[in-house]
Coordinates of C-alpha atoms and ligand atoms in Angstrom, one line a residue:
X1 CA 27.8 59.7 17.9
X2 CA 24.9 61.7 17.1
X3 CA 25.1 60.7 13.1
X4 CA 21.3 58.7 14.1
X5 CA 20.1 61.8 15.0
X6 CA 18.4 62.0 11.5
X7 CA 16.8 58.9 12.2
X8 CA 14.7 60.7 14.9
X9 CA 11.2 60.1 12.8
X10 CA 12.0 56.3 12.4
X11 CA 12.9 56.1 15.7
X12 CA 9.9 58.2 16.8
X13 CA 7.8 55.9 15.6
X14 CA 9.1 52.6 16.5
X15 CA 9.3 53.6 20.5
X16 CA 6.2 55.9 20.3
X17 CA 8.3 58.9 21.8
X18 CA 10.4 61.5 20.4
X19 CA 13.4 59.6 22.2
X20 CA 16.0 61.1 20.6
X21 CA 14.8 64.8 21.1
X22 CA 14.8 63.8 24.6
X23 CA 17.4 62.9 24.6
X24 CA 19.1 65.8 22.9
X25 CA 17.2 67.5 26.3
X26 CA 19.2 65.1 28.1
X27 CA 22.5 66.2 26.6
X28 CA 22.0 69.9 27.2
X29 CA 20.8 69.5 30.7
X30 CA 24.1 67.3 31.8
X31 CA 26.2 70.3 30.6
X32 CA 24.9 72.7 32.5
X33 CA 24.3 71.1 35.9
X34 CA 25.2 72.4 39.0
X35 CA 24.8 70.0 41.1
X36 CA 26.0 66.3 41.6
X37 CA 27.8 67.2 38.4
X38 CA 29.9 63.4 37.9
X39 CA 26.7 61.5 38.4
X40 CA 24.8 64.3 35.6
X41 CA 27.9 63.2 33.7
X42 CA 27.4 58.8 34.2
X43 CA 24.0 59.6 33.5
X44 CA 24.8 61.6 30.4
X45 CA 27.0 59.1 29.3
X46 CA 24.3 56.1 29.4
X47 CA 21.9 57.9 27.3
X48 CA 24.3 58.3 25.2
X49 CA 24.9 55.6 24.6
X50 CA 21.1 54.5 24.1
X51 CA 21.3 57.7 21.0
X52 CA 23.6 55.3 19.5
X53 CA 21.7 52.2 19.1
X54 CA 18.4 53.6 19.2
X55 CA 18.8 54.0 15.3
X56 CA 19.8 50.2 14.7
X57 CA 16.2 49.9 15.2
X58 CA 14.4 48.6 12.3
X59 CA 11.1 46.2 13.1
X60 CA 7.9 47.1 15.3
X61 CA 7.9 43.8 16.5
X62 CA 11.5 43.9 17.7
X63 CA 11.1 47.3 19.5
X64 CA 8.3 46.6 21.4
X65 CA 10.1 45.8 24.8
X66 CA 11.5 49.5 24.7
X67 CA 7.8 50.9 25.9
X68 CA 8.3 52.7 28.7
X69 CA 11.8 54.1 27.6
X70 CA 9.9 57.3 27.3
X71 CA 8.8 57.9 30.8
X72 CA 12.4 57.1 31.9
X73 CA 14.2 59.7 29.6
X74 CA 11.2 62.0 31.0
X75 CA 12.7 61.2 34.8
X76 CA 16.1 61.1 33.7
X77 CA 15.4 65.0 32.3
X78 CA 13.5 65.9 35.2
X79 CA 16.2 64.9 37.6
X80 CA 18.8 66.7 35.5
X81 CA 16.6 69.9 35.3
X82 CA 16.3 69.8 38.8
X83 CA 20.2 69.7 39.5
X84 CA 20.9 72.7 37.7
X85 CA 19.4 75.5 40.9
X86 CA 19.8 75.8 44.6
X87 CA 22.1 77.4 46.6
X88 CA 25.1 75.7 48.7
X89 CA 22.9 74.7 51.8
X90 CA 20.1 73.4 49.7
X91 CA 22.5 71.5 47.5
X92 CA 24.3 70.0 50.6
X93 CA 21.0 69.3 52.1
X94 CA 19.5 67.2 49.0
X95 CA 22.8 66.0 47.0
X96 CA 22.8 62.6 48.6
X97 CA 19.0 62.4 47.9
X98 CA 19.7 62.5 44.2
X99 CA 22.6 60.5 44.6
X100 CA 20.0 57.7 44.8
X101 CA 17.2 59.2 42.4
X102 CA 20.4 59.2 40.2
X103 CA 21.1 54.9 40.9
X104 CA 17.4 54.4 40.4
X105 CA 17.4 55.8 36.8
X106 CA 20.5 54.5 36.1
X107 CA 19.1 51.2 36.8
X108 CA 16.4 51.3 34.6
X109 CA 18.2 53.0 31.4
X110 CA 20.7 50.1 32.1
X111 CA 17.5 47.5 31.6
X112 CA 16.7 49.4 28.1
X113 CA 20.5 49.0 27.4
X114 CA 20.5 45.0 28.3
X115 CA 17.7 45.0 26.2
X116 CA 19.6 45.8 22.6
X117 CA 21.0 43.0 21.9
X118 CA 18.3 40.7 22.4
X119 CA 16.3 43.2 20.2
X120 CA 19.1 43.2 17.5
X121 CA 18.3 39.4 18.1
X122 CA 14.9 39.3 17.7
X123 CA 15.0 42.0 14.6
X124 CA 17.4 39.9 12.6
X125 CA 15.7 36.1 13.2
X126 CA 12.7 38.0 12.0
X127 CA 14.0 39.3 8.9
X128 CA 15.8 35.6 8.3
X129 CA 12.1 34.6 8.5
X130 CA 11.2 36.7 5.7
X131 CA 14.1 35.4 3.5
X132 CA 13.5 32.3 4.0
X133 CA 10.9 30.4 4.7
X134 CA 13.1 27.1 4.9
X135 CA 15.1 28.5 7.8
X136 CA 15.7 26.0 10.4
X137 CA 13.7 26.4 13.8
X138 CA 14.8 28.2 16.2
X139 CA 17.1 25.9 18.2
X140 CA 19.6 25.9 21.7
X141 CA 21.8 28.7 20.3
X142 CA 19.2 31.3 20.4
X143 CA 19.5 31.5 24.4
X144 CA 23.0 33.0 23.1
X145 CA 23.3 36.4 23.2
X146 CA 24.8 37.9 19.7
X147 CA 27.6 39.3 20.1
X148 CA 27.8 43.3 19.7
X149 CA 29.8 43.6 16.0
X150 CA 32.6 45.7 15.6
X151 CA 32.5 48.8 14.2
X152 CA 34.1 48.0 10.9
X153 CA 35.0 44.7 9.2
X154 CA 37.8 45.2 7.0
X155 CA 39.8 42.3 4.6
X156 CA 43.6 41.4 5.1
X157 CA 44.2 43.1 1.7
X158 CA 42.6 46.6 3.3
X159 CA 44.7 46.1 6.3
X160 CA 48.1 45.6 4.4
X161 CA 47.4 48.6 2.2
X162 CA 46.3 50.8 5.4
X163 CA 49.6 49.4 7.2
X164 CA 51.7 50.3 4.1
X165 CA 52.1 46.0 4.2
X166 CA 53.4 46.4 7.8
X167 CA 55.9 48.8 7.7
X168 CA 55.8 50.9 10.9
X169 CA 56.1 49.1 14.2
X170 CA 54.6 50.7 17.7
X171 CA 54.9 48.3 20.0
X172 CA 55.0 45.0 20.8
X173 CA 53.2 42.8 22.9
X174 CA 52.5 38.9 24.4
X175 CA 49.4 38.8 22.0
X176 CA 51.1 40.4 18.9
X177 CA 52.5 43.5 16.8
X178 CA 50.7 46.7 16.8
X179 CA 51.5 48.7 13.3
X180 CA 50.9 52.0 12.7
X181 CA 48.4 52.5 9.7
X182 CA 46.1 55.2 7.7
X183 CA 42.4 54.3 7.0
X184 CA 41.0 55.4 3.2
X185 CA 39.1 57.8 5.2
X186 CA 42.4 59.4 6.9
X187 CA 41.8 58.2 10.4
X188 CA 45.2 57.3 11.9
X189 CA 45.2 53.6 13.5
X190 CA 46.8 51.3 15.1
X191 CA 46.7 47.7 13.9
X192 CA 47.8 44.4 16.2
X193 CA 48.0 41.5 14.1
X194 CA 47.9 38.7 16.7
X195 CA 50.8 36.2 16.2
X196 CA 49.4 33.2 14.7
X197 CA 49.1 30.1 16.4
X198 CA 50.1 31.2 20.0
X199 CA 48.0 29.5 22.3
X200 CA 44.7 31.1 23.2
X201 CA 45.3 33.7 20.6
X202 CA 41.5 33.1 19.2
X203 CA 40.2 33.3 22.5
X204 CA 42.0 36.5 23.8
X205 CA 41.0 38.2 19.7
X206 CA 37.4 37.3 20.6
X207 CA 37.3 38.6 24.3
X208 CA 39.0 41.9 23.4
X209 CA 36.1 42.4 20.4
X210 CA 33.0 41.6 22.3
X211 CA 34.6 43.2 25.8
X212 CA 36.1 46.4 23.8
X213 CA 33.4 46.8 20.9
X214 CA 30.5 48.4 23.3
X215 CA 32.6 50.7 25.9
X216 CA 32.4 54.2 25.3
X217 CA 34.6 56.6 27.9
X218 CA 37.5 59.3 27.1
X219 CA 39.5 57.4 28.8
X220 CA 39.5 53.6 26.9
X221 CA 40.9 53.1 23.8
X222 CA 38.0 52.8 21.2
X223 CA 37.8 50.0 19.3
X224 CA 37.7 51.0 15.5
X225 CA 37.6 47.4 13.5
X226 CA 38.8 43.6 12.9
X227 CA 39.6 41.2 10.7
X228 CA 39.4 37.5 10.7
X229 CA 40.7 36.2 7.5
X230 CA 42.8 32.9 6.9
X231 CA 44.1 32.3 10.3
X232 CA 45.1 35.8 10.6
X233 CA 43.4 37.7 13.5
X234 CA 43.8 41.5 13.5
X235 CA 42.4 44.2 15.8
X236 CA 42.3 47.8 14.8
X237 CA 41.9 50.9 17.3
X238 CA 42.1 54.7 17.5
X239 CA 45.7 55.4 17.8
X240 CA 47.3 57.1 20.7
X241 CA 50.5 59.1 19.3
X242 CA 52.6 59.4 22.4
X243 CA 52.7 56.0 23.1
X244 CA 52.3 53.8 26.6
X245 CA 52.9 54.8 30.0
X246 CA 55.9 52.2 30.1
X247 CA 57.8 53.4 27.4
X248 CA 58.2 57.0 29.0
X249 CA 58.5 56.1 32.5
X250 CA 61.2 53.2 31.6
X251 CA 63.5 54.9 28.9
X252 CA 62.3 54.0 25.2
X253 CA 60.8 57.3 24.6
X254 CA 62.7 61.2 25.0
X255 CA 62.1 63.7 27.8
X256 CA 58.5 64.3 27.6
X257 CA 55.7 65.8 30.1
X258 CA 55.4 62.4 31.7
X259 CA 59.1 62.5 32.4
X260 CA 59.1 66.1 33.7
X261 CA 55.9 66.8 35.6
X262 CA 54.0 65.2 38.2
X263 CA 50.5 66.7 37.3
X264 CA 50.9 64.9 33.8
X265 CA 51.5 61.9 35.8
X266 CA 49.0 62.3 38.4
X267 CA 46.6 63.0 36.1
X268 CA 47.0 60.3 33.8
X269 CA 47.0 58.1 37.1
X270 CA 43.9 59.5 37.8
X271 CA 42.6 58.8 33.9
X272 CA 43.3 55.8 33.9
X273 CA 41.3 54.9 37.4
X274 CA 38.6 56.4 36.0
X275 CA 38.4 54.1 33.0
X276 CA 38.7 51.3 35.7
X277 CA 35.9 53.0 37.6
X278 CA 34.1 53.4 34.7
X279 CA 34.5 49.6 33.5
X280 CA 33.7 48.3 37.4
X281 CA 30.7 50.5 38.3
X282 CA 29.3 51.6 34.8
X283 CA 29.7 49.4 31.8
X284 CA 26.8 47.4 30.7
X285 CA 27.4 44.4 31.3
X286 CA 30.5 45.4 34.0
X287 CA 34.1 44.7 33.3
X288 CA 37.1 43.5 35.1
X289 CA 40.3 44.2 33.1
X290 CA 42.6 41.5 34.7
X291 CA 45.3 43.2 32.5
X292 CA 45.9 46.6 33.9
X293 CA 49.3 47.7 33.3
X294 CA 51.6 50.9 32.4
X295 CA 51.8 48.9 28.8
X296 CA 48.1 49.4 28.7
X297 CA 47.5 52.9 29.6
X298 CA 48.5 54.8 26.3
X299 CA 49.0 58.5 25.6
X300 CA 47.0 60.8 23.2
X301 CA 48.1 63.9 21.6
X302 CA 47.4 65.7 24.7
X303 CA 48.8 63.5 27.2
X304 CA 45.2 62.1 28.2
X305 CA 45.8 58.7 28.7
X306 CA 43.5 56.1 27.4
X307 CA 43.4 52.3 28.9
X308 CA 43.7 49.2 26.4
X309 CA 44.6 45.5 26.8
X310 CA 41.1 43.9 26.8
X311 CA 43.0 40.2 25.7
X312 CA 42.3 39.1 29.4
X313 CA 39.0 40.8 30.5
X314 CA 35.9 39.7 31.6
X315 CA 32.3 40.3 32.5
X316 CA 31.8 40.4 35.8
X317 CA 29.3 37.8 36.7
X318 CA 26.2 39.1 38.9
X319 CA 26.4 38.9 42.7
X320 CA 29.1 37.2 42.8
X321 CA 32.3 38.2 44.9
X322 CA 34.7 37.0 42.8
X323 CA 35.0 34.4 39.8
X324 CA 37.4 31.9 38.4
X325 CA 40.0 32.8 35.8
X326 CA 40.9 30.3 33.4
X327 CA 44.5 31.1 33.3
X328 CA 46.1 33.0 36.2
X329 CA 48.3 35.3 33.8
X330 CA 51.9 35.6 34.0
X331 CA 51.9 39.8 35.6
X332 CA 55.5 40.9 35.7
X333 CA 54.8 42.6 39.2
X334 CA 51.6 43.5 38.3
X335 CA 49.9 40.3 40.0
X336 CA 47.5 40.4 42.5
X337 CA 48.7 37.6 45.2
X338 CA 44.9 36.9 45.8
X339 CA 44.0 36.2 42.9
X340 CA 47.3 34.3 42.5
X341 CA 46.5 32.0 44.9
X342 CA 42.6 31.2 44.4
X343 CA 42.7 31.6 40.9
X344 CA 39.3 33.5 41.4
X345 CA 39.2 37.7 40.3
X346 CA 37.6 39.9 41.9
X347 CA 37.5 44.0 41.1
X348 CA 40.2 44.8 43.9
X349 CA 42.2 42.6 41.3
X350 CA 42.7 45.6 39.6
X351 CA 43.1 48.0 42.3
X352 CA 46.4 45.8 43.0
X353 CA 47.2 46.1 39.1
X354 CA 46.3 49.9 39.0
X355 CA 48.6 50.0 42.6
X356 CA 51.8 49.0 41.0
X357 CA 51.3 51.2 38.4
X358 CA 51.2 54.1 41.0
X359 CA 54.3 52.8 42.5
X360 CA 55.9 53.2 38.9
X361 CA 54.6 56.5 38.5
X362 CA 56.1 57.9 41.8
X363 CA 59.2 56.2 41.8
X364 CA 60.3 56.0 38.1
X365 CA 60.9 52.0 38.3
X366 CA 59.4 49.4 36.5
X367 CA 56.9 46.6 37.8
X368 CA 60.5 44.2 38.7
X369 CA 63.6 45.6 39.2
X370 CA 67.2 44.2 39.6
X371 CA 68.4 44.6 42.8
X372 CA 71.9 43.9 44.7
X373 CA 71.9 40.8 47.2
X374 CA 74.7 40.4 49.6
X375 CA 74.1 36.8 49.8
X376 CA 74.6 35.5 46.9
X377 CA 76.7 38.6 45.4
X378 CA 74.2 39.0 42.7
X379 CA 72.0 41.2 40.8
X380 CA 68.1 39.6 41.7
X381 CA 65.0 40.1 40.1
X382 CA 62.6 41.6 43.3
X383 CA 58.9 43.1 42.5
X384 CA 58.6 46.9 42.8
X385 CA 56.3 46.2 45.5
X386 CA 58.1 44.8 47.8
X387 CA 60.9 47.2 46.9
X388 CA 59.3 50.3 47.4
X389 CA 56.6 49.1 49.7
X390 CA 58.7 49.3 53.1
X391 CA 59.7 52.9 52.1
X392 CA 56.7 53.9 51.8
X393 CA 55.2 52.6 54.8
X394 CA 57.8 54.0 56.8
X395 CA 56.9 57.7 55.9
X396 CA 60.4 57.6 53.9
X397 CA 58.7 58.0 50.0
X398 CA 61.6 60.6 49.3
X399 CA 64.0 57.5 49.5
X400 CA 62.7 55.8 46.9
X401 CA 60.7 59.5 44.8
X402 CA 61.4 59.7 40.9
X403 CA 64.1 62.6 40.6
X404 CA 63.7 63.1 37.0
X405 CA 60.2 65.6 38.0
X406 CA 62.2 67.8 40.3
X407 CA 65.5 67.0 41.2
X408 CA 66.0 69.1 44.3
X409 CA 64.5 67.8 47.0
X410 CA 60.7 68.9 47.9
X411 CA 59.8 70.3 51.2
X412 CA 57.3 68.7 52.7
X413 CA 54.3 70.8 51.5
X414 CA 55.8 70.2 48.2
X415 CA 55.6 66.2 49.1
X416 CA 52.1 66.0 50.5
X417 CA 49.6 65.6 47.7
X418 CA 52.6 62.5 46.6
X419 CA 52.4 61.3 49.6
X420 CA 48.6 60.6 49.3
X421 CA 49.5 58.9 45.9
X422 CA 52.2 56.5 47.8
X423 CA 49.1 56.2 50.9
X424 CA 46.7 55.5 48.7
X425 CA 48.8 52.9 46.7
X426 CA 50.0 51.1 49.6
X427 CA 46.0 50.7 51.1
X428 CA 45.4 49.2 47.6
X429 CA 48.1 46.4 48.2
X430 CA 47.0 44.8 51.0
X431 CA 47.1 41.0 50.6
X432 CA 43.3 40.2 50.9
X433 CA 41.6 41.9 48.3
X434 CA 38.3 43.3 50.6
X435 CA 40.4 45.4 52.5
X436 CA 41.6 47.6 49.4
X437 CA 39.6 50.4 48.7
X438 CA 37.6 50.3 45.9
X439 CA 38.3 51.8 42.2
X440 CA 35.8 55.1 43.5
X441 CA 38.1 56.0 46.3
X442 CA 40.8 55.4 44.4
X443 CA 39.7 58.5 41.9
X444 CA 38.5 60.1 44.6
X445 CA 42.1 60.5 46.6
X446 CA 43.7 60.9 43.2
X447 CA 41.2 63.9 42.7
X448 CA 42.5 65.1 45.9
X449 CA 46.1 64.5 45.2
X450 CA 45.6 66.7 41.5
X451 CA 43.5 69.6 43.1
X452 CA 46.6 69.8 45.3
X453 CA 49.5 70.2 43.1
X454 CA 47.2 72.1 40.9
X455 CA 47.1 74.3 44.2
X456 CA 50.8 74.9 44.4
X457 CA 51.4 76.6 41.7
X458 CA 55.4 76.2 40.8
X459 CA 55.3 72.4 41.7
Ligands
LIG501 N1 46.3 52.2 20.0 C1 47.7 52.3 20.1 N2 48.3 53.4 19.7 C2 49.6 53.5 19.8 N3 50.4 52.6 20.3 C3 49.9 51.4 20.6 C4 48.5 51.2 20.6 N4 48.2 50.0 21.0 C5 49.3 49.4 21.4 N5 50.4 50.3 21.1 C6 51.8 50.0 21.4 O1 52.0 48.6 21.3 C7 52.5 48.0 22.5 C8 51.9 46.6 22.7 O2 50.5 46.7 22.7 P1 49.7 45.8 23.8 O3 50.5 45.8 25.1 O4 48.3 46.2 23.8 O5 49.9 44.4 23.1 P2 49.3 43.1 23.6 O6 50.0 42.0 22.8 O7 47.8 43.2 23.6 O8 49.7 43.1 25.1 P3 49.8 41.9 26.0 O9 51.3 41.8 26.2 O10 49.2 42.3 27.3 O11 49.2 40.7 25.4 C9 52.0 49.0 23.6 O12 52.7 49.0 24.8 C10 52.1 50.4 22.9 O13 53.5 50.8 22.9

């Protein structure tokens, strides 16, 4: 990330600020504030990733709508200087000041962001210019905006040596296979290699690119490379060695700490809602996933989960409420009825998602289960929603608990930072959409819930 740091004379010049040592300031400030420490952390995050494009910066001309971007990393350092003193009372007394000192900046370093590609743009037509002074005129597609490029392009030929030509399989989805495979530099990787000729395959490769390609948080899969070669379509991302969420919770994978312990699983709950937070409130340009699944939250070597899936994602479009979808995807339980029926998405479209993936985590179960009917005297497909649901609501969550964490039953102190789990999931379910909380209070109760079992000790 901070590889452009050598660029800092370059860079220097072009914006007409020591941006980058700023920056740097920025960093070190962030780490050691006191106060408002997650919105030191957003803030943190966005300049961060400003350090990484600020050295694709190349012509004068290009750069010139970044003046100003030094006055702004000034205010954005003063404001974190200022949150690192004060006692309690004066930190209660001004926290909710900064809160919005904290918006305002984050506003404007989100302008400078917005700004990149057109500058990238602008940069590259210029250069074009100088190659050629044939070049056709500027026509309709330069309202476009290029799309942000991948990090690394790689041939079919690379990708079958770095798969070992396909040999180990991970997983497999709608969209494709995912092999495991070894880049020339060593990084492990996984590879999906979209199945050819399914319908909507191209559009679904090129969303999950341009949606995936900018995000930066610990808890999204990063997007390493492609390849686009001959019809094939291939996506290659950091690789997450234990696996999905799905696979432990529903049998394809041995005892493991997701199995036994519910602070693992609460706290990859509450990893993946903040990737969700992070994609609703903070991504530039915002996100909704419209895929959010236990298939799509994946496991690192320590268990910190990592959200993927970004076939069926989409900007959000500005001040709007909610937006159509194309196709109304096919959710296994995971569907929000809403959205169902309008066939517009909205962010509490993935509260419902991120909801049935609760429900999974506390009761072991999958998104649809098999269930006896009297009636007809067979087994029948019902959603996990409406099976644990009821259960739930009725203050009964033992009835329908995991056993595999602890299999004697909990007392009710034991229970209590679950049960805000189950409450929480069951507020995020509601039919209409504005009456689920949103992705903030979401993390927010699942803080809660961790920072209680973390309290009890032996749970
Ligand atoms: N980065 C990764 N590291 C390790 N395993 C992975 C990785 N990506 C995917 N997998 C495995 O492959 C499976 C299929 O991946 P995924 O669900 O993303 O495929 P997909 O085709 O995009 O999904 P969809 O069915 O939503 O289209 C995952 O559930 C997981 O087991």
């Amino acid at each position: 990330m901070w590889g452009g740091l050598a660029n800092a004379a370059t860079v220097a010049q072009l914006t007409g600020v020591d941006a980058l040592g700023l920056i740097s300031k920025i960093r070190q400030a962030a780490r050691t504030a006191r106060q408002n420490r997650r919105d030191c952390e957003h803030l943190a995050r966005r300049v961060d990733m400003l350090a990484e494009l600020l050295p694709s910066l190349r012509d004068p001309e290009a750069a010139r709508p970044l003046a100003g971007l030094g006055d702004t990393l000034s205010e954005a350092h003063d404001l974190l200087v200022s949150c690192q003193a004060g006692g309690r009372v004066y930190q209660f007394v001004t926290a909710s000041r900064k809160a919005e000192r904290f918006r305002d900046v984050e506003r404007k370093i989100d302008s400078y962001l917005l700004l990149f590609p057109v500058i990238s743009h602008i940069g590259i037509t210029r250069r074009l210019d100088g190659i050629s002074s044939s070049a056709p005129p500027l026509g309709s597609n330069t309202s476009r905006m290029p799309e942000p490029a991948a990090d690394e392009e790689f041939t079919m030929a690379e990708i079958t040596v770095a798969t070992n030509n396909f040999a180990v399989v991970l997983g497999d989805g709608d969209s494709g296979t995912v092999y495991k495979g070894k880049l020339h530099d060593g990084r492990d990787v996984a590879v999906k290699r979209l199945r050819p000729g399914r319908r909507g395959a191209d559009d679904a490769f090129g969303t999950e690119l341009a949606i995936l390609s900018p995000l930066r948080h610990d808890h999204i899969v990063r997007l390493l490379g492609r390849c686009a070669e001959d019809g094939e379509r291939v996506v290659v991302t950091q690789y997450m060695s234990n696996g999905s969420l799905h696979d432990h919770l529903h049998g394809r994978r041995p005892p493991s700490p997701v199995t036994a312990s519910w602070k693992t699983r609460v706290q990859v709950l509450l990893g993946a809602a903040r990737a969700v937070e992070h994609l609703h409130r903070h991504a530039v340009p915002l996100v909704i996933h419209g895929s959010v699944t236990s298939s799509h939250i994946l496991l690192g070597d320590t268990w910190s989960p990592r959200l993927s899936g970004f076939g069926a994602s989409l900007w959000r479009a500005a001040g709007v409420e909610s937006q159509p979808v194309a196709v109304v995807a096919d959710a296994y339980g995971y569907g929000d009825p809403e959205l169902c029926s309008t066939g517009r998405i909205k962010p509490a479209s993935d509260v419902y998602s991120l909801a049935v993936v609760m429900l999974e985590v506390l009761t072991g179960n999958p998104p649809v289960v098999t269930v006896w009917e009297e009636g007809s005297r067979t087994m029948v497909p019902m959603t996990l929603v409406s099976f644990a649901l009821p259960s739930i609501q009725a203050g009964r969550l033992v009835d329908v608990l995991d056993r595999r964490p602890a299999p004697e039953p909990m007392t009710t102190w034991q229970l209590e930072p679950l049960q805000l789990v189950a409450n929480t999931a069951a507020r995020c379910l509601w039919l209409h959409g504005d009456n689920r909380p949103t992705i903030s209070d979401v993390v927010a109760n699942l803080e809660q819930a961790l920072e209680l079992i973390c309290r009890r000790v032996h749970f």
